[in-house]
């Protein structure tokens, strides 16, 4: 099959209603107000896909939206240069998320909508898009029934894979998903997800457990402290550039874009972490998951200013 995309991103798609500018989370019964509101495309699928496109990659998306939002999504994705033809119209409403952010963290209230059927799409009509890419990124908790079909097929074609399942306690706790996290080439959890997997947020403990169960190329996103990965038995830790954070929504997904971009360049592990830290950190400068993501020129400017001594 002809390679059409550098990366195909498959997963849940949302309309995000983003409220930011709050100094702290309100206690029960309290109300806080803000003038900072944004409506934007959302979900890890969109954030990672648009981040990669901003960096110059050819990107396809596999996912579902409601019919009422088709024109808006098609226009918005075209603005980032992301192909729309892998998206299908589901029977229902587009998934919707209300995001409440402080400079330190964020919380979400979500209606799943048509995203409940994205697994079936990935191993059905959407499979052609996945097989037309050099790399496939799963921005979803992949059902094990889907993983059993799709992952071996992609591996047989030499297509590398990554997985950011998000904060999914039931999925992470279920033994049926352990084969999935060891079959993908790059599992991309944050500390909260690592704790759900192995009962600890300690970096060394995570890598010990990851090596024990056979996670390939283990890495861990550390939020404002950057990211770490295991390289020939040694932990490599990269700190992010300093930015004035406004909204942390989608920062982990933006990290994924930078990391995958460097992976496609066959860059060394430290360089992959650096690029991920740059895209993740810079994405927090504006409300929403998309507005602050850098293009390639800005990425390299920030890289040379912060990491040139390691090159």
Short mmCIF file of C-alpha atoms in Angstrom, two decimals:
data_model
loop_
_atom_site.label_atom_id
_atom_site.label_comp_id
_atom_site.label_asym_id
_atom_site.label_seq_id
_atom_site.Cartn_x
_atom_site.Cartn_y
_atom_site.Cartn_z
CA UNK A 1 0.00 0.00 0.00
CA UNK A 2 1.24 3.48 -0.90
CA UNK A 3 2.41 5.59 2.04
CA UNK A 4 0.25 8.74 2.07
CA UNK A 5 0.97 9.98 5.57
CA UNK A 6 3.94 10.36 7.84
CA UNK A 7 1.57 9.73 10.74
CA UNK A 8 -2.00 8.54 11.10
CA UNK A 9 -3.60 9.46 14.42
CA UNK A 10 -6.61 7.45 15.56
CA UNK A 11 -8.82 8.10 18.55
CA UNK A 12 -11.49 10.19 20.16
CA UNK A 13 -12.45 13.61 18.79
CA UNK A 14 -14.16 16.33 20.83
CA UNK A 15 -15.48 19.83 20.76
CA UNK A 16 -13.71 21.51 23.68
CA UNK A 17 -15.25 24.29 25.76
CA UNK A 18 -12.24 25.67 27.61
CA UNK A 19 -12.42 27.89 30.67
CA UNK A 20 -9.08 29.17 31.97
CA UNK A 21 -7.65 32.00 34.04
CA UNK A 22 -8.77 30.63 37.39
CA UNK A 23 -6.23 31.09 40.19
CA UNK A 24 -7.43 27.94 41.99
CA UNK A 25 -10.10 25.26 41.86
CA UNK A 26 -13.29 26.28 43.75
CA UNK A 27 -14.42 24.39 46.82
CA UNK A 28 -17.89 22.72 46.82
CA UNK A 29 -20.59 25.37 46.82
CA UNK A 30 -18.25 28.12 45.61
CA UNK A 31 -18.31 29.89 42.25
CA UNK A 32 -15.40 31.41 40.35
CA UNK A 33 -15.65 33.44 37.17
CA UNK A 34 -13.42 34.17 34.19
CA UNK A 35 -13.44 36.06 30.91
CA UNK A 36 -11.15 33.46 29.33
CA UNK A 37 -13.25 31.08 27.21
CA UNK A 38 -12.38 29.24 24.01
CA UNK A 39 -14.28 26.81 21.78
CA UNK A 40 -11.91 24.59 19.85
CA UNK A 41 -11.38 21.16 18.38
CA UNK A 42 -10.24 18.87 21.14
CA UNK A 43 -9.12 15.47 22.27
CA UNK A 44 -5.67 13.95 22.11
CA UNK A 45 -6.29 12.85 18.54
CA UNK A 46 -6.73 16.40 17.30
CA UNK A 47 -3.98 17.93 19.46
CA UNK A 48 -1.34 15.43 18.36
CA UNK A 49 -2.42 15.46 14.71
CA UNK A 50 -2.41 19.26 14.47
CA UNK A 51 0.86 19.46 16.39
CA UNK A 52 2.54 17.13 13.90
CA UNK A 53 1.08 19.03 10.96
CA UNK A 54 2.42 22.30 12.40
CA UNK A 55 5.84 20.68 12.40
CA UNK A 56 5.52 19.90 8.70
CA UNK A 57 4.31 16.30 8.76
CA UNK A 58 1.66 14.81 6.49
CA UNK A 59 -1.05 13.67 8.88
CA UNK A 60 -4.25 11.67 8.55
CA UNK A 61 -6.90 11.27 11.25
CA UNK A 62 -9.25 8.36 11.93
CA UNK A 63 -12.20 9.25 14.14
CA UNK A 64 -15.90 10.06 14.41
CA UNK A 65 -17.88 13.29 14.71
CA UNK A 66 -21.55 14.25 14.62
CA UNK A 67 -23.13 15.47 11.37
CA UNK A 68 -23.81 18.97 12.77
CA UNK A 69 -20.08 19.63 13.24
CA UNK A 70 -18.76 18.34 9.90
CA UNK A 71 -18.27 21.71 8.17
CA UNK A 72 -16.62 23.28 11.21
CA UNK A 73 -14.16 20.39 11.69
CA UNK A 74 -13.34 20.19 8.00
CA UNK A 75 -12.54 23.91 7.91
CA UNK A 76 -10.52 23.89 11.13
CA UNK A 77 -8.46 20.83 10.15
CA UNK A 78 -7.77 22.29 6.72
CA UNK A 79 -6.29 25.31 8.46
CA UNK A 80 -3.67 23.03 10.01
CA UNK A 81 -3.15 20.97 6.85
CA UNK A 82 -4.61 17.79 8.37
CA UNK A 83 -6.43 15.40 6.02
CA UNK A 84 -10.15 15.02 6.78
CA UNK A 85 -10.92 11.96 4.65
CA UNK A 86 -10.33 9.44 7.47
CA UNK A 87 -13.06 11.01 9.63
CA UNK A 88 -16.54 9.54 9.48
CA UNK A 89 -19.95 10.82 10.57
CA UNK A 90 -21.32 8.87 13.51
CA UNK A 91 -24.90 8.29 14.64
CA UNK A 92 -25.19 10.90 17.37
CA UNK A 93 -23.38 13.94 18.73
CA UNK A 94 -19.70 14.79 18.58
CA UNK A 95 -17.97 14.13 21.88
CA UNK A 96 -17.89 17.23 24.07
CA UNK A 97 -15.51 18.23 26.85
CA UNK A 98 -15.65 21.11 29.32
CA UNK A 99 -12.09 21.87 30.41
CA UNK A 100 -11.39 23.86 33.58
CA UNK A 101 -7.76 24.98 33.83
CA UNK A 102 -5.47 26.67 36.32
CA UNK A 103 -1.81 27.41 35.53
CA UNK A 104 -0.85 24.22 37.40
CA UNK A 105 -3.34 21.65 36.12
CA UNK A 106 -6.71 20.99 34.56
CA UNK A 107 -9.90 18.95 35.05
CA UNK A 108 -12.42 17.71 32.51
CA UNK A 109 -16.13 16.95 32.25
CA UNK A 110 -16.85 14.87 29.16
CA UNK A 111 -19.71 13.52 27.05
CA UNK A 112 -18.33 10.62 24.97
CA UNK A 113 -20.80 10.93 22.09
CA UNK A 114 -20.02 9.02 18.90
CA UNK A 115 -16.49 8.22 20.13
CA UNK A 116 -17.82 4.98 21.59
CA UNK A 117 -17.65 3.49 18.08
CA UNK A 118 -14.12 4.58 17.13
CA UNK A 119 -12.62 1.17 17.95
CA UNK A 120 -14.83 -0.53 15.39
CA UNK A 121 -13.88 2.17 12.87
CA UNK A 122 -10.16 1.59 13.48
CA UNK A 123 -10.31 -2.09 12.54
CA UNK A 124 -12.91 -1.56 9.83
CA UNK A 125 -13.28 1.32 7.41
CA UNK A 126 -10.47 3.33 9.01
CA UNK A 127 -7.86 0.60 8.66
CA UNK A 128 -6.89 1.73 5.16
CA UNK A 129 -5.82 5.13 6.51
CA UNK A 130 -3.75 3.50 9.26
CA UNK A 131 -2.00 1.22 6.77
CA UNK A 132 -1.15 4.22 4.56
CA UNK A 133 1.12 5.78 7.24
CA UNK A 134 4.72 5.32 8.34
CA UNK A 135 3.68 5.63 12.00
CA UNK A 136 0.33 5.19 13.76
CA UNK A 137 -0.44 6.98 17.00
CA UNK A 138 -3.35 5.72 19.11
CA UNK A 139 -4.80 8.58 21.15
CA UNK A 140 -7.33 6.40 22.93
CA UNK A 141 -7.71 3.45 25.29
CA UNK A 142 -7.57 0.83 22.54
CA UNK A 143 -10.04 -2.03 23.19
CA UNK A 144 -8.13 -5.29 23.40
CA UNK A 145 -10.31 -6.77 20.67
CA UNK A 146 -9.15 -3.99 18.36
CA UNK A 147 -5.50 -4.22 19.41
CA UNK A 148 -5.43 -7.95 18.71
CA UNK A 149 -6.39 -7.29 15.10
CA UNK A 150 -4.72 -3.98 14.26
CA UNK A 151 -1.33 -4.07 16.03
CA UNK A 152 -0.04 -7.30 14.40
CA UNK A 153 -1.24 -6.05 11.01
CA UNK A 154 0.65 -2.76 11.37
CA UNK A 155 3.76 -4.51 12.68
CA UNK A 156 3.77 -6.89 9.72
CA UNK A 157 3.85 -3.85 7.43
CA UNK A 158 6.75 -2.26 9.31
CA UNK A 159 4.56 0.56 10.65
CA UNK A 160 5.68 1.78 14.08
CA UNK A 161 3.10 2.55 16.75
CA UNK A 162 2.63 4.68 19.85
CA UNK A 163 -0.13 4.80 22.46
CA UNK A 164 -1.35 7.58 24.72
CA UNK A 165 -4.46 6.09 26.32
CA UNK A 166 -5.05 9.06 28.63
CA UNK A 167 -6.28 8.83 32.20
CA UNK A 168 -8.36 5.65 31.95
CA UNK A 169 -8.37 3.84 35.33
CA UNK A 170 -10.47 0.87 34.24
CA UNK A 171 -8.47 0.31 31.05
CA UNK A 172 -5.14 0.61 32.84
CA UNK A 173 -6.19 -1.74 35.63
CA UNK A 174 -7.54 -4.47 33.36
CA UNK A 175 -5.21 -7.45 32.75
CA UNK A 176 -6.65 -7.91 29.26
CA UNK A 177 -4.85 -4.73 28.15
CA UNK A 178 -1.37 -5.78 29.30
CA UNK A 179 -0.56 -7.35 25.90
CA UNK A 180 -1.46 -4.05 24.23
CA UNK A 181 0.93 -1.96 26.33
CA UNK A 182 3.76 -4.37 25.57
CA UNK A 183 3.00 -4.68 21.84
CA UNK A 184 3.03 -0.98 20.96
CA UNK A 185 6.45 0.42 20.19
CA UNK A 186 6.04 3.50 22.40
CA UNK A 187 3.73 3.71 25.43
CA UNK A 188 3.40 7.38 26.47
CA UNK A 189 1.94 7.66 30.01
CA UNK A 190 2.15 10.50 32.51
CA UNK A 191 2.77 10.06 36.23
CA UNK A 192 -0.89 9.58 37.17
CA UNK A 193 -1.25 6.89 34.54
CA UNK A 194 2.00 5.26 35.65
CA UNK A 195 0.62 5.09 39.19
CA UNK A 196 -2.49 3.34 37.92
CA UNK A 197 -0.30 0.85 36.07
CA UNK A 198 2.23 0.06 38.80
CA UNK A 199 1.12 1.75 42.03
CA UNK A 200 3.87 4.38 42.15
CA UNK A 201 4.75 7.76 40.66
CA UNK A 202 8.47 7.21 41.30
CA UNK A 203 10.37 7.39 38.02
CA UNK A 204 12.81 4.60 38.83
CA UNK A 205 10.04 2.31 40.04
CA UNK A 206 8.10 2.87 36.83
CA UNK A 207 11.06 1.94 34.65
CA UNK A 208 11.80 -1.14 36.78
CA UNK A 209 8.24 -2.38 36.33
CA UNK A 210 8.20 -1.43 32.65
CA UNK A 211 11.34 -3.46 31.99
CA UNK A 212 10.00 -6.39 34.00
CA UNK A 213 6.79 -6.77 31.97
CA UNK A 214 8.44 -5.99 28.63
CA UNK A 215 7.28 -2.47 27.72
CA UNK A 216 9.26 -1.42 24.68
CA UNK A 217 11.17 1.87 24.70
CA UNK A 218 9.72 3.01 28.07
CA UNK A 219 9.22 6.72 28.67
CA UNK A 220 7.34 8.82 31.22
CA UNK A 221 5.88 12.32 30.94
CA UNK A 222 6.53 14.36 34.09
CA UNK A 223 4.47 17.51 33.51
CA UNK A 224 6.30 20.68 34.50
CA UNK A 225 9.40 18.57 35.29
CA UNK A 226 9.74 17.41 31.70
CA UNK A 227 10.07 13.78 30.67
CA UNK A 228 12.27 10.75 31.18
CA UNK A 229 13.07 7.60 29.24
CA UNK A 230 15.16 4.50 29.61
CA UNK A 231 18.19 4.25 27.32
CA UNK A 232 20.31 1.10 27.59
CA UNK A 233 19.39 0.74 31.25
CA UNK A 234 20.09 4.39 32.11
CA UNK A 235 17.40 6.97 32.88
CA UNK A 236 17.59 10.05 30.65
CA UNK A 237 15.75 13.07 32.11
CA UNK A 238 15.02 16.23 30.10
CA UNK A 239 13.53 19.37 31.62
CA UNK A 240 11.23 21.61 29.57
CA UNK A 241 11.95 25.19 28.54
CA UNK A 242 10.54 27.82 30.90
CA UNK A 243 7.29 29.39 29.66
CA UNK A 244 4.48 31.44 31.17
CA UNK A 245 1.80 28.76 31.39
CA UNK A 246 -1.80 29.81 30.76
CA UNK A 247 -3.56 26.50 30.14
CA UNK A 248 -2.19 22.98 30.42
CA UNK A 249 -4.95 21.41 28.29
CA UNK A 250 -3.40 19.05 25.73
CA UNK A 251 0.19 19.54 26.86
CA UNK A 252 0.80 15.80 27.02
CA UNK A 253 -0.65 15.34 23.54
CA UNK A 254 1.55 18.16 22.23
CA UNK A 255 4.53 16.36 23.79
CA UNK A 256 3.53 13.27 21.82
CA UNK A 257 3.68 15.31 18.58
CA UNK A 258 7.20 16.56 19.25
CA UNK A 259 8.44 13.13 20.29
CA UNK A 260 6.96 11.43 17.21
CA UNK A 261 8.34 14.14 14.94
CA UNK A 262 11.84 13.41 16.24
CA UNK A 263 11.21 9.66 16.03
CA UNK A 264 10.40 10.01 12.33
CA UNK A 265 13.77 11.74 11.91
CA UNK A 266 15.46 8.80 13.64
CA UNK A 267 16.77 11.28 16.21
CA UNK A 268 18.55 10.02 19.35
CA UNK A 269 16.43 9.45 22.45
CA UNK A 270 17.48 12.65 24.21
CA UNK A 271 16.57 14.70 21.14
CA UNK A 272 13.14 13.02 21.05
CA UNK A 273 12.53 13.98 24.67
CA UNK A 274 13.75 17.53 24.01
CA UNK A 275 11.38 18.04 21.10
CA UNK A 276 8.53 16.58 23.12
CA UNK A 277 9.29 18.89 26.03
CA UNK A 278 9.39 21.91 23.72
CA UNK A 279 6.07 21.22 22.03
CA UNK A 280 4.44 20.28 25.33
CA UNK A 281 5.68 23.37 27.16
CA UNK A 282 4.94 25.85 24.37
CA UNK A 283 1.40 24.49 23.96
CA UNK A 284 0.54 25.83 27.44
CA UNK A 285 1.08 29.47 26.44
CA UNK A 286 -2.47 29.95 25.15
CA UNK A 287 -5.91 28.61 26.11
CA UNK A 288 -6.82 25.33 24.46
CA UNK A 289 -4.73 22.51 23.10
CA UNK A 290 -3.85 24.05 19.72
CA UNK A 291 -3.11 27.78 19.88
CA UNK A 292 0.35 27.55 21.45
CA UNK A 293 1.79 24.60 19.50
CA UNK A 294 4.96 25.73 17.67
CA UNK A 295 5.86 25.34 14.04
CA UNK A 296 9.20 23.82 13.05
CA UNK A 297 11.05 27.13 12.96
CA UNK A 298 10.01 28.08 16.49
CA UNK A 299 10.74 24.58 17.75
CA UNK A 300 14.34 24.77 16.55
CA UNK A 301 14.79 28.31 17.85
CA UNK A 302 13.68 27.20 21.32
CA UNK A 303 15.74 24.02 21.03
CA UNK A 304 18.96 25.85 20.25
CA UNK A 305 18.34 28.30 23.08
CA UNK A 306 17.71 25.59 25.68
CA UNK A 307 19.45 22.38 24.65
CA UNK A 308 22.35 23.22 22.32
CA UNK A 309 24.93 22.23 24.96
CA UNK A 310 23.68 18.60 24.84
CA UNK A 311 24.15 18.28 21.06
#
